[in-house]
Short mmCIF file of C-alpha atoms in Angstrom, two decimals:
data_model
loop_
_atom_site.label_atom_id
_atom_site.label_comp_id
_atom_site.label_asym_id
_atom_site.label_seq_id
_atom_site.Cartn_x
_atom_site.Cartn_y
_atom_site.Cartn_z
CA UNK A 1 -4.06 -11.55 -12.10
CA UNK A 2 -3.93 -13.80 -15.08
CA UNK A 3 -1.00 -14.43 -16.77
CA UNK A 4 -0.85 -14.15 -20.83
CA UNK A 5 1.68 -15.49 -22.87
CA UNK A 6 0.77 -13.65 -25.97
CA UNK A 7 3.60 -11.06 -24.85
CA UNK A 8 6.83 -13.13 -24.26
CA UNK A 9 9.62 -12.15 -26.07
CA UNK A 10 8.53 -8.20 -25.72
CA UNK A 11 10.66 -5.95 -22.67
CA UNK A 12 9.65 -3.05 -21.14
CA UNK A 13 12.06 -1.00 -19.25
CA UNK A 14 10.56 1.65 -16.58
CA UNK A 15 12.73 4.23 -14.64
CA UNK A 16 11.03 5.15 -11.65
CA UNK A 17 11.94 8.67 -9.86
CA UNK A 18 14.33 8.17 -6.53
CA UNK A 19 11.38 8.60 -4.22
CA UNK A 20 9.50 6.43 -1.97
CA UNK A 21 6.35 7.31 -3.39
CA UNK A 22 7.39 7.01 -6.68
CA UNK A 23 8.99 3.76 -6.44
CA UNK A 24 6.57 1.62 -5.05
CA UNK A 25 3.80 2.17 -7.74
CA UNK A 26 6.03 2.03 -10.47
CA UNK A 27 7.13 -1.13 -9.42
CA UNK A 28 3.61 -1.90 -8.88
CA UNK A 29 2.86 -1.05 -12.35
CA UNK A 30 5.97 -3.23 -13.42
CA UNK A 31 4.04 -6.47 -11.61
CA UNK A 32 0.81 -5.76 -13.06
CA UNK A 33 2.65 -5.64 -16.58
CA UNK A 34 4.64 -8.54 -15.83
CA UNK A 35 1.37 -10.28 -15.29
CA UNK A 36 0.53 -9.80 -18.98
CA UNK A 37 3.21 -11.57 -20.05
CA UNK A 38 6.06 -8.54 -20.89
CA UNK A 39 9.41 -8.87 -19.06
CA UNK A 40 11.37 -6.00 -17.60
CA UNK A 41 14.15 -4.33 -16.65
CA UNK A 42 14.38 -1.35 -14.50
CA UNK A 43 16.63 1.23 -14.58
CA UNK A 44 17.34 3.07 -11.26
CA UNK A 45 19.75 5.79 -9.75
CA UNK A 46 21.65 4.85 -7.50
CA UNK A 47 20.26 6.77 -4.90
CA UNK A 48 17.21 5.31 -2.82
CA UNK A 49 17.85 2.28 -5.15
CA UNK A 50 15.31 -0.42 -5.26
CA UNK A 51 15.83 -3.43 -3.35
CA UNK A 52 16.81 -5.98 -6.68
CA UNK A 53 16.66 -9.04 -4.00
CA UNK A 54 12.69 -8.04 -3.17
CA UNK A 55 11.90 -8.65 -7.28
CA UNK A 56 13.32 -11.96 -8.55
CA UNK A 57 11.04 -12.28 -11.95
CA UNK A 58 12.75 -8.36 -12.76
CA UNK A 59 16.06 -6.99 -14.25
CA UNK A 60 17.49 -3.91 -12.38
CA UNK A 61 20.20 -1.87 -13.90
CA UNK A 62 21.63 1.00 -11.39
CA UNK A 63 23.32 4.76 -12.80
CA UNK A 64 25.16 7.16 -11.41
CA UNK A 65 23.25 10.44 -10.02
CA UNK A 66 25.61 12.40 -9.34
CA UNK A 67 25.05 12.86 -5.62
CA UNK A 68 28.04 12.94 -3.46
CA UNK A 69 28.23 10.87 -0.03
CA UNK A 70 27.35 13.97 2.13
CA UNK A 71 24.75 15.02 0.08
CA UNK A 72 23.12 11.86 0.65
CA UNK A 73 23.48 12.04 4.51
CA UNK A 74 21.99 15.25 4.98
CA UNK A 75 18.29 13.44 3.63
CA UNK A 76 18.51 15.32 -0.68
CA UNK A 77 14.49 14.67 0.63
CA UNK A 78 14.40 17.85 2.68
CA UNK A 79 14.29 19.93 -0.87
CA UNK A 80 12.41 17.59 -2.95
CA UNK A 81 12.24 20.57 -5.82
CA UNK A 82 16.18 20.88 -5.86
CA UNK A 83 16.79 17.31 -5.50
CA UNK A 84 14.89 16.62 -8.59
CA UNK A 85 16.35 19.32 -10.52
CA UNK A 86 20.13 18.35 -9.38
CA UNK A 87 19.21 14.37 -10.17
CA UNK A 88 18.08 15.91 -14.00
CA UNK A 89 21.05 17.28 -14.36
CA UNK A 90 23.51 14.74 -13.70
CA UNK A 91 21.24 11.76 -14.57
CA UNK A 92 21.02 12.57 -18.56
CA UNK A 93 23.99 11.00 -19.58
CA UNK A 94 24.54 7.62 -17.62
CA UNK A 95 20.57 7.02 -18.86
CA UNK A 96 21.34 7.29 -22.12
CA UNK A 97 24.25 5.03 -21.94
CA UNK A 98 22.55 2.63 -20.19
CA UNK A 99 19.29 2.63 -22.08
CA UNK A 100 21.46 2.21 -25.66
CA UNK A 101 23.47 -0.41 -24.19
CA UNK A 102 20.53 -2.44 -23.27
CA UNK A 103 18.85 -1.75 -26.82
CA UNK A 104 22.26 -3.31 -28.41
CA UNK A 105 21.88 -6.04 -25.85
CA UNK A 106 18.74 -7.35 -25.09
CA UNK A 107 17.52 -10.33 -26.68
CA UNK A 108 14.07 -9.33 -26.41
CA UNK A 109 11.98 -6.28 -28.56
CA UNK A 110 12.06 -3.35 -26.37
CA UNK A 111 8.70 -2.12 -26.82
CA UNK A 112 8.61 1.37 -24.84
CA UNK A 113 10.36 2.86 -21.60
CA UNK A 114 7.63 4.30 -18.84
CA UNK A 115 9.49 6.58 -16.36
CA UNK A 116 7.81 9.32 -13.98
CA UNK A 117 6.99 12.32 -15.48
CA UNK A 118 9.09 13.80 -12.87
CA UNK A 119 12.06 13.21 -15.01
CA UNK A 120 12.72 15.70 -17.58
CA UNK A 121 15.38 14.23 -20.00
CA UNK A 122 13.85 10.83 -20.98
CA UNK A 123 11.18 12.19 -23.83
CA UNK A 124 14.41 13.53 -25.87
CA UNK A 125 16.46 10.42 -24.83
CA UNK A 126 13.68 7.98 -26.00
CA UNK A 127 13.42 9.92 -29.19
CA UNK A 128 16.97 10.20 -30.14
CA UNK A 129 16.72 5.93 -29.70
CA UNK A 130 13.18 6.08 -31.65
CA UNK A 131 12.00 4.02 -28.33
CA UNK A 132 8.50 5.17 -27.59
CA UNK A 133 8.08 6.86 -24.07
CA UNK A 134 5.24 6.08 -22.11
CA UNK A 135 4.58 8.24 -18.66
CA UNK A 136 3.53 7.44 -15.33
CA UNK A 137 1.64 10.32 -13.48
CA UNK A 138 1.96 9.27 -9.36
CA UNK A 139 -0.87 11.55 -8.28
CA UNK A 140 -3.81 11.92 -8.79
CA UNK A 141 -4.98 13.38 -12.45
CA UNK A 142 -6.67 16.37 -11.50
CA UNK A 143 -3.06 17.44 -10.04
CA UNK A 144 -1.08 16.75 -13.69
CA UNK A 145 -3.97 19.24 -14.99
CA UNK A 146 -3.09 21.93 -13.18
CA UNK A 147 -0.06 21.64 -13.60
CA UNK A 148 -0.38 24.37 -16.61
CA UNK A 149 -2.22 26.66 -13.99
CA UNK A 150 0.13 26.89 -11.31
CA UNK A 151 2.85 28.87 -13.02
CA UNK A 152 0.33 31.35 -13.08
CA UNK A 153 -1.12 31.57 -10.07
CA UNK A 154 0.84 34.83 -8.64
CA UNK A 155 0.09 36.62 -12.26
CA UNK A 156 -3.66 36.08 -12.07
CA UNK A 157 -3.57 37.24 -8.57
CA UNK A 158 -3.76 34.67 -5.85
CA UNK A 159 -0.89 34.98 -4.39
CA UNK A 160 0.16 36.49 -2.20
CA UNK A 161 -2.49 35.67 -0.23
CA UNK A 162 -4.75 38.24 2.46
CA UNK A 163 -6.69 36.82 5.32
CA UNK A 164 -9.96 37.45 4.35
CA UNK A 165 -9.38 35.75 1.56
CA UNK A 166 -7.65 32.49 3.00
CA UNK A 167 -11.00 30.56 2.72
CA UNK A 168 -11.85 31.93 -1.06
CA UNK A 169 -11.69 28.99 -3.68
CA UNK A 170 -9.67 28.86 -6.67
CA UNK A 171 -11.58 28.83 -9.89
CA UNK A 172 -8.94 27.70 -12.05
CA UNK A 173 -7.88 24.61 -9.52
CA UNK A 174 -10.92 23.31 -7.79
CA UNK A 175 -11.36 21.96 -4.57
CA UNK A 176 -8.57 24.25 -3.29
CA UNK A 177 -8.65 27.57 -1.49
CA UNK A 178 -6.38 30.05 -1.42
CA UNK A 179 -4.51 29.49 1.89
CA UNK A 180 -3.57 26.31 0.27
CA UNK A 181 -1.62 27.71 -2.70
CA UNK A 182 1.74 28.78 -0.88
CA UNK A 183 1.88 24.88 0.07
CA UNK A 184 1.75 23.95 -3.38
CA UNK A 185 4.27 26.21 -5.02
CA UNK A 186 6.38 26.22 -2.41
CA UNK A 187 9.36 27.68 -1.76
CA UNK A 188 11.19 27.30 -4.96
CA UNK A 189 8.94 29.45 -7.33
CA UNK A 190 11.22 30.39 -9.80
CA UNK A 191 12.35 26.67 -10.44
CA UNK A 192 8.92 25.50 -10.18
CA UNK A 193 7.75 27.36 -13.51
CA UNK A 194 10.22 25.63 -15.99
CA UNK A 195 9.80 22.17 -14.43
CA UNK A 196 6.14 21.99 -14.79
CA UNK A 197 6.10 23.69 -18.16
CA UNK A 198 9.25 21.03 -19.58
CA UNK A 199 7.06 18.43 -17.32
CA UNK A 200 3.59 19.59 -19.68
CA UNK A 201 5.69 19.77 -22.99
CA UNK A 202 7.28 16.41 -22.81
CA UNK A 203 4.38 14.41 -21.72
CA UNK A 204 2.14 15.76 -24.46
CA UNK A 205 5.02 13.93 -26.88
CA UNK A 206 4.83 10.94 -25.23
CA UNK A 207 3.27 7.38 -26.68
CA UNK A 208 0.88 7.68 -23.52
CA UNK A 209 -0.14 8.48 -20.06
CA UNK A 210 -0.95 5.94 -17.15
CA UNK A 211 -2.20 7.20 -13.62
CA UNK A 212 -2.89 5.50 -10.57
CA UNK A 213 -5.99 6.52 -10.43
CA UNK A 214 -9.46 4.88 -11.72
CA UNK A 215 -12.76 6.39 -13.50
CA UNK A 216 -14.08 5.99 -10.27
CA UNK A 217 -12.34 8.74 -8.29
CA UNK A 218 -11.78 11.20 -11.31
CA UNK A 219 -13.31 10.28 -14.54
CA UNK A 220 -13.85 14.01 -15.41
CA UNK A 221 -10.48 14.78 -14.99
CA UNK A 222 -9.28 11.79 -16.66
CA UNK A 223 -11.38 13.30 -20.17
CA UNK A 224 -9.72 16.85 -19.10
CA UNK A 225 -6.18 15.31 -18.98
CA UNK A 226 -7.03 14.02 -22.86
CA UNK A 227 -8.08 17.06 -23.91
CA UNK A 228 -4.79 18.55 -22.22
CA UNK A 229 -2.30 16.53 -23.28
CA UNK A 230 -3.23 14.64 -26.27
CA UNK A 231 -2.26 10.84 -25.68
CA UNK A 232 -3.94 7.99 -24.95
CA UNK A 233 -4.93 7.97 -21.26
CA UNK A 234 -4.88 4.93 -18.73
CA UNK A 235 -6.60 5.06 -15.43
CA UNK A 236 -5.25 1.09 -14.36
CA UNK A 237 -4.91 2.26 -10.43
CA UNK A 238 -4.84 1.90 -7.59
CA UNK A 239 -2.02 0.00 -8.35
CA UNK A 240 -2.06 -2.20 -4.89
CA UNK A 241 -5.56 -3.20 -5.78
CA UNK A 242 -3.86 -5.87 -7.46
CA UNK A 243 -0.24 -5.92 -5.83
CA UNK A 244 1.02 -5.45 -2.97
CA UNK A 245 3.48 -2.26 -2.27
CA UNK A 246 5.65 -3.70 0.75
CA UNK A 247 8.06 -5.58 -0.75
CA UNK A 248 8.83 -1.92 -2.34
CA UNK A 249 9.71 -0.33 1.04
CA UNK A 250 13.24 1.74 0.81
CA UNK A 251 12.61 1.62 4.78
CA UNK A 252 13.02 -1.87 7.68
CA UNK A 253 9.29 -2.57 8.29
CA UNK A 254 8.92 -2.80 12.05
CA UNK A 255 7.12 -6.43 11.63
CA UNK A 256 6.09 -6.03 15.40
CA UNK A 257 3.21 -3.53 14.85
CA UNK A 258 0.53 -6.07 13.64
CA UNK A 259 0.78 -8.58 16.59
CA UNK A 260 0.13 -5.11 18.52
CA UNK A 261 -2.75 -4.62 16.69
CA UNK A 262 -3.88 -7.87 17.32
CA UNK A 263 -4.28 -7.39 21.09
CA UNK A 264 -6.24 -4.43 20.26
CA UNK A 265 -10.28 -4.08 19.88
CA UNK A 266 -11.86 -3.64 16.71
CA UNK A 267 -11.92 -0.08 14.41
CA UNK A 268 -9.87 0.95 18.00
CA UNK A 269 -6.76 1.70 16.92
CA UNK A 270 -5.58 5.79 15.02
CA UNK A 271 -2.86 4.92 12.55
CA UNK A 272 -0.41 8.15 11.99
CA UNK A 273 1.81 8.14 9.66
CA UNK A 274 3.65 11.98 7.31
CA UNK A 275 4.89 9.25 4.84
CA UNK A 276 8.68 9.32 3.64
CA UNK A 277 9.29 12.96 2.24
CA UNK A 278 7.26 15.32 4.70
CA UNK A 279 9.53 17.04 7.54
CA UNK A 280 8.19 18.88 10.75
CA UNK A 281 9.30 20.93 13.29
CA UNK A 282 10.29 20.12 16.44
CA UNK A 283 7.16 21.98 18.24
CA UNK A 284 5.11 20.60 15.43
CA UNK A 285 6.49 16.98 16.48
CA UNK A 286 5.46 17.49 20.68
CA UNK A 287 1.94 19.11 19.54
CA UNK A 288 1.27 15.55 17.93
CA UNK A 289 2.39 13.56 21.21
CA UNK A 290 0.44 15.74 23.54
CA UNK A 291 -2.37 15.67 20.88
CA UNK A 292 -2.51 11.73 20.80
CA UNK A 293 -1.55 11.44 24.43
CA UNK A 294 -4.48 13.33 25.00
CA UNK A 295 -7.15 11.76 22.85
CA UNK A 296 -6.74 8.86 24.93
CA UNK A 297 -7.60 7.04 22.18
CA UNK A 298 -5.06 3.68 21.00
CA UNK A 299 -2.79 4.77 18.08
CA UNK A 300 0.53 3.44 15.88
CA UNK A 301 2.68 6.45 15.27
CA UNK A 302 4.94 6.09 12.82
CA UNK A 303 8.01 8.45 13.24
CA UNK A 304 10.55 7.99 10.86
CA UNK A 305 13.81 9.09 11.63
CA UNK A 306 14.66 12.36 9.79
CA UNK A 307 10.55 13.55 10.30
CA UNK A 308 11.63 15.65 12.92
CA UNK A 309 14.32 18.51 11.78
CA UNK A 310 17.08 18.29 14.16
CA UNK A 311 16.49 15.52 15.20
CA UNK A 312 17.32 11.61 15.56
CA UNK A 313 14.18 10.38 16.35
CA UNK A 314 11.80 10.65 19.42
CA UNK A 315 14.63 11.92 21.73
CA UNK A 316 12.57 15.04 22.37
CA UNK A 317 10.04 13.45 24.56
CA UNK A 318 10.32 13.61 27.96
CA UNK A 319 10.76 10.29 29.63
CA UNK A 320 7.44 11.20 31.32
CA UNK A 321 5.44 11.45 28.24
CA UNK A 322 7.10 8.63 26.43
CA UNK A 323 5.42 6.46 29.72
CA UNK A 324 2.60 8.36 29.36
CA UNK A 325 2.38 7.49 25.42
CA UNK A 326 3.69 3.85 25.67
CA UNK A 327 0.27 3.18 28.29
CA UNK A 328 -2.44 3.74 24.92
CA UNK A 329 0.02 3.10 22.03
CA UNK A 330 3.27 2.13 19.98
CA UNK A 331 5.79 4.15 18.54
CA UNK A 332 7.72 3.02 15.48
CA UNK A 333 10.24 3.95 12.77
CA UNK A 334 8.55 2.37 9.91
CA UNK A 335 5.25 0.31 9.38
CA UNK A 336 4.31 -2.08 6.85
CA UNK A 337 1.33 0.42 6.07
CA UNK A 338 -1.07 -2.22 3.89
CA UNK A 339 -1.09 -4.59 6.49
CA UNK A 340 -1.62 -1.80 9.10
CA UNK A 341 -4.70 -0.14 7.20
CA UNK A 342 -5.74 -3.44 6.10
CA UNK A 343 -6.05 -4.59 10.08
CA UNK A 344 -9.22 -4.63 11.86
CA UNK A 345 -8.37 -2.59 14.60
CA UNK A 346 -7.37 0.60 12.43
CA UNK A 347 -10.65 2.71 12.96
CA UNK A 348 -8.33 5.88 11.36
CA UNK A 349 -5.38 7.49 9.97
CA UNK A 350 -4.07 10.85 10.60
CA UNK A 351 -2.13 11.36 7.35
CA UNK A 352 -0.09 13.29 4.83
CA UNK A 353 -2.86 12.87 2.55
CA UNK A 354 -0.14 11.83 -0.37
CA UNK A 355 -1.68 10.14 -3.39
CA UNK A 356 0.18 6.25 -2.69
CA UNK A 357 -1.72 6.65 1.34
CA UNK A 358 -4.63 8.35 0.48
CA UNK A 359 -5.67 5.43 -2.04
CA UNK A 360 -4.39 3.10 0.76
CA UNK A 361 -6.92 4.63 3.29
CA UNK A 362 -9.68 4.34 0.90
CA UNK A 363 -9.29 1.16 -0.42
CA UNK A 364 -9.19 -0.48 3.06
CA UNK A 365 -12.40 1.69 4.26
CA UNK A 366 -10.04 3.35 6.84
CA UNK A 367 -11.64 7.23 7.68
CA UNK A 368 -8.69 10.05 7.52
CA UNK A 369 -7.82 12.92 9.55
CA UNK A 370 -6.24 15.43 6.67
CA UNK A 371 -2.74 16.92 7.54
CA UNK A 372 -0.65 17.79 4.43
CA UNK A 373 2.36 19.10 4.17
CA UNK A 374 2.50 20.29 0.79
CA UNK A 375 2.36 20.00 -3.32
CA UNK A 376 -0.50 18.02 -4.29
CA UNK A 377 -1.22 16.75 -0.25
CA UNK A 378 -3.00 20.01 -0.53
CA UNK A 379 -5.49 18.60 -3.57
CA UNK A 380 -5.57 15.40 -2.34
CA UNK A 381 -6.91 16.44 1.40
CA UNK A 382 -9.47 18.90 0.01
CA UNK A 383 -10.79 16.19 -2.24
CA UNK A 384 -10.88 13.55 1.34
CA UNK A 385 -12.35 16.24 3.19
CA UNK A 386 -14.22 18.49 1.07
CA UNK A 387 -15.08 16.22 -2.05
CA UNK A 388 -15.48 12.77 -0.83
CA UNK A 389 -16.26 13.57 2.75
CA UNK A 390 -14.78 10.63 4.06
CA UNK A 391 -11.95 13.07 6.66
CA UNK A 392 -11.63 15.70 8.91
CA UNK A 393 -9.45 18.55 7.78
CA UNK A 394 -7.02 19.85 9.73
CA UNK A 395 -6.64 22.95 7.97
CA UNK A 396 -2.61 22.84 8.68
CA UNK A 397 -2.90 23.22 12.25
CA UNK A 398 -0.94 21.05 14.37
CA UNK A 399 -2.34 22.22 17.70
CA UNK A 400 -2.81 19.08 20.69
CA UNK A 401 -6.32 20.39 21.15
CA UNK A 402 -7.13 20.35 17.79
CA UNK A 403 -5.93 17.15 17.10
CA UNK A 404 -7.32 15.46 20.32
CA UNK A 405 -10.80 16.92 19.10
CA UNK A 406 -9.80 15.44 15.66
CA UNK A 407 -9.67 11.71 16.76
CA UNK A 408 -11.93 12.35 19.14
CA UNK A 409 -14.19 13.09 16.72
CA UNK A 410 -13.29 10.83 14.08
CA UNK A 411 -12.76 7.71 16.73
CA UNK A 412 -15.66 7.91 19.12
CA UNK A 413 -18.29 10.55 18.05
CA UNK A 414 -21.46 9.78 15.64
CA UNK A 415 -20.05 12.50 12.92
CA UNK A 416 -17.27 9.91 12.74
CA UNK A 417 -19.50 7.05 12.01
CA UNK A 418 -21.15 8.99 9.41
CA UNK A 419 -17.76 9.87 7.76
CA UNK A 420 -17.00 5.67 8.44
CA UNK A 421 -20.39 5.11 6.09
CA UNK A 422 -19.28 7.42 3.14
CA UNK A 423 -15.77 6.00 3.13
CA UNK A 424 -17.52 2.21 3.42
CA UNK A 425 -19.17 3.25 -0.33
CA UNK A 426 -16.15 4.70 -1.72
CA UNK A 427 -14.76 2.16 -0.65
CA UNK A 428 -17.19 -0.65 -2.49
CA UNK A 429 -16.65 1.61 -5.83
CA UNK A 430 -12.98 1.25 -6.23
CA UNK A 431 -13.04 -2.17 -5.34
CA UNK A 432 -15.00 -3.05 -8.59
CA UNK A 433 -13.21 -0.89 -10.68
CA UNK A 434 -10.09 -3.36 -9.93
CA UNK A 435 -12.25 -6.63 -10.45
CA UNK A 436 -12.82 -8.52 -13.66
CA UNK A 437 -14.85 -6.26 -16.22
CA UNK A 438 -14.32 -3.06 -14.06
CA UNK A 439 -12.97 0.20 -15.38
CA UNK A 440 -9.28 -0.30 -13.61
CA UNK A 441 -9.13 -3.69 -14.84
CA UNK A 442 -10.21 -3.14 -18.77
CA UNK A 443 -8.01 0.18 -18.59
CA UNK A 444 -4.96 -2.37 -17.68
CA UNK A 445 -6.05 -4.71 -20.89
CA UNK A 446 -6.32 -1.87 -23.07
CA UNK A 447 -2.51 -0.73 -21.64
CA UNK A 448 -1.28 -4.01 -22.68
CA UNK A 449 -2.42 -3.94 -26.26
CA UNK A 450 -1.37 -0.36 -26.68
CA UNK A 451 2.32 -1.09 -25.69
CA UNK A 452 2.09 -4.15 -28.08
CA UNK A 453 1.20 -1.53 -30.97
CA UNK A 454 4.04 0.60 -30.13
#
């Protein structure tokens, strides 16, 4: 991207949530800023902190969270729900000392803080410092608009949830069915409700709203979330249309996996990969090894220790199977996913479905097979599957048969080739919504001349 210069002298600080997936794009989004000309400075916990040494051109200041030593070690990302509420809590007060400090300090105007609107705390710290907050939604839009809705699910009667009615759609929260709603809320109801409604209340005070997303994939939404929320909206994604998200990773890339798809034949190769929050069980784990062992198709399974509950890593496979597995494919801990998507011998990619892969998959052209694990996974794969018909849905069964027919299906059949054509023009949209005079693009010059006015 171009650099302007019209901007020096102006800082913007962002504040990213402590989560893989929340990380990477917002220090995507601090790149693409950077670009224009604004410096920054970003503010993280200390927990999953950023790696400072990866971002050079950037100023990283780190807080306390409040997390103890053993909380750490036992993965805070098996309860994503109470790890965000326990970070809010303790994270109030070290932010605000940090943030006034820096206002004192800096030799630059301070034109706005983004942060995730995962964080609860910042609208009423930014106000207190009359520093206008701007807010960075991480998935998709039509997700942030329910977002109202879902405290009210169980009141207008979809949940619970009876088995003739599994397969029933939800007016209120299209493309999703019924089944799907227990995956969304969760098992932490009762926080759920004040967290989205704080989440709702804050952003609609905010100087603004950016999302990942592009007019492309959800213009619709995009005019619902204005009429919802009442700020300016900014669709400037996907984010790694313009940078890159590896140099982001909280995890060692295993550098060894593209030479391995080198040796491998052309749209061969399924890439799987539950991203860096989703746990599964241990039975759920030796379903997917049978499943891919039995495809017989090539695959890069990414299995990152703490996927499997209980376990290291893949010390539950027999010694047999691991043979077995090593004949047709590679096991690692952690891939530098771009590259891997971006490689000519991924034909497709079992996957999570969250919002950072899903626009991954579909900018590279790469077909998915839809297994989510939860919150909006669930809206994402219906839209893949159901919407954009560019994946196979899984429908939350991890079952070797059904996932050998799966890749089967997706890898070597003529359905798959038809879902390969769709995602091909999907895949040509979004690309020229990120090029000169596209929607992505004129959203991101728009961005920069908003924060300017701030």
């Amino acid at each position: 991207m171009e650099k302007k210069s019209n901007n020096d002298g102006l800082r913007v600080v962002l504040f990213p949530l402590p989560l893989q997936g929340c990380i990477s794009p917002m220090l995507q989004l601090a790149k693409i800023l950077h670009s224009k000309g604004f410096s920054i400075t970003v503010i993280h916990t200390r927990f999953n902190a950023p790696k400072a040494s990866s971002h050079p051109l950037f100023n990283f200041l780190q807080i306390e969270d409040g997390l103890s030593e053993t909380e750490i070690n036992e993965d805070p990302t098996s309860n994503v729900m109470s790890l965000l509420a326990q970070i809010n809590r303790n994270a109030e007060s070290p932010f605000l000392d940090c943030l006034q400090k820096l206002l004192l300090q800096s030799q630059e105007r301070i034109t706005c803080l983004i942060d995730d609107c995962g964080w609860l705390f910042t609208q009423s710290v930014s106000e207190s410092l009359n520093l206008p907050r701007m807010v960075l939604c991480t998935f998709k839009a039509t997700f942030l608009n329910a977002y109202p809705i879902i405290p009210l699910l169980r009141t207008k009667g979809y949940l619970p949830v009876s088995d003739s009615e599994a397969e029933d759609s939800v007016l209120e929260f299209p493309p999703l069915q019924k089944r799907d709603l227990l995956r969304v809320v969760g098992e932490d109801e009762e926080e759920l409700g004040p967290f989205l409604r704080v989440t709702v209340e804050t952003t609609m005070r905010s100087s603004g709203l950016i999302f990942m997303s592009c007019e492309e994939l959800e213009k619709d939404s995009l005019s619902i979330a204005n009429e919802i929320f009442k700020v300016p909206i900014f669709a400037v994604g996907p984010f790694h249309g313009y940078f890159s998200a590896s140099s982001s990773s909280l995890f060692a890339q295993d550098e060894t996996c593209v030479p391995w798809l080198d040796n491998q034949e052309d749209k061969s190769v399924i890439y799987v990969s539950l991203g860096s929050v989703v746990n599964i069980s241990e039975s759920e784990f030796l379903e997917i090894a049978y499943g891919l062992n039995n495809s017989k198709q090539p695959f890069l399974w990414v299995v990152r220790p703490g996927l499997v509950r209980g376990a290291e890593w893949i010390e539950l496979l027999t010694e047999e199977l691991v043979n077995s597995l090593g004949e047709k494919g590679k096991i690692v801990k952690w891939a530098p996913q771009q590259d891997v998507l971006a490689h000519r011998a991924i034909g497709g990619f079992l996957t999570h479905n969250g919002w950072n892969s899903t626009l991954e998959s579909i900018c590279e052209g790469v077909p998915m097979i839809c297994l989510p694990g939860g919150w909006d996974q669930m809206l994402n794969s219906r839209f893949v599957s159901d919407i954009w018909k560019v994946g196979i849905h899984l429908e939350g069964r991890i079952d070797r048969n059904e996932i050998e027919k799966a890749v089967k299906m997706l890898m070597v059949e003529s359905e798959g080739e038809t879902i390969r054509e769709r995602m091909n023009v999907l895949k040509d949209e979004i690309a020229r919504s990120v090029k000169h005079g596209g929607s992505s693009s004129r959203s991101i010059e728009t961005l920069a001349n908003h924060i300017l006015s701030l």
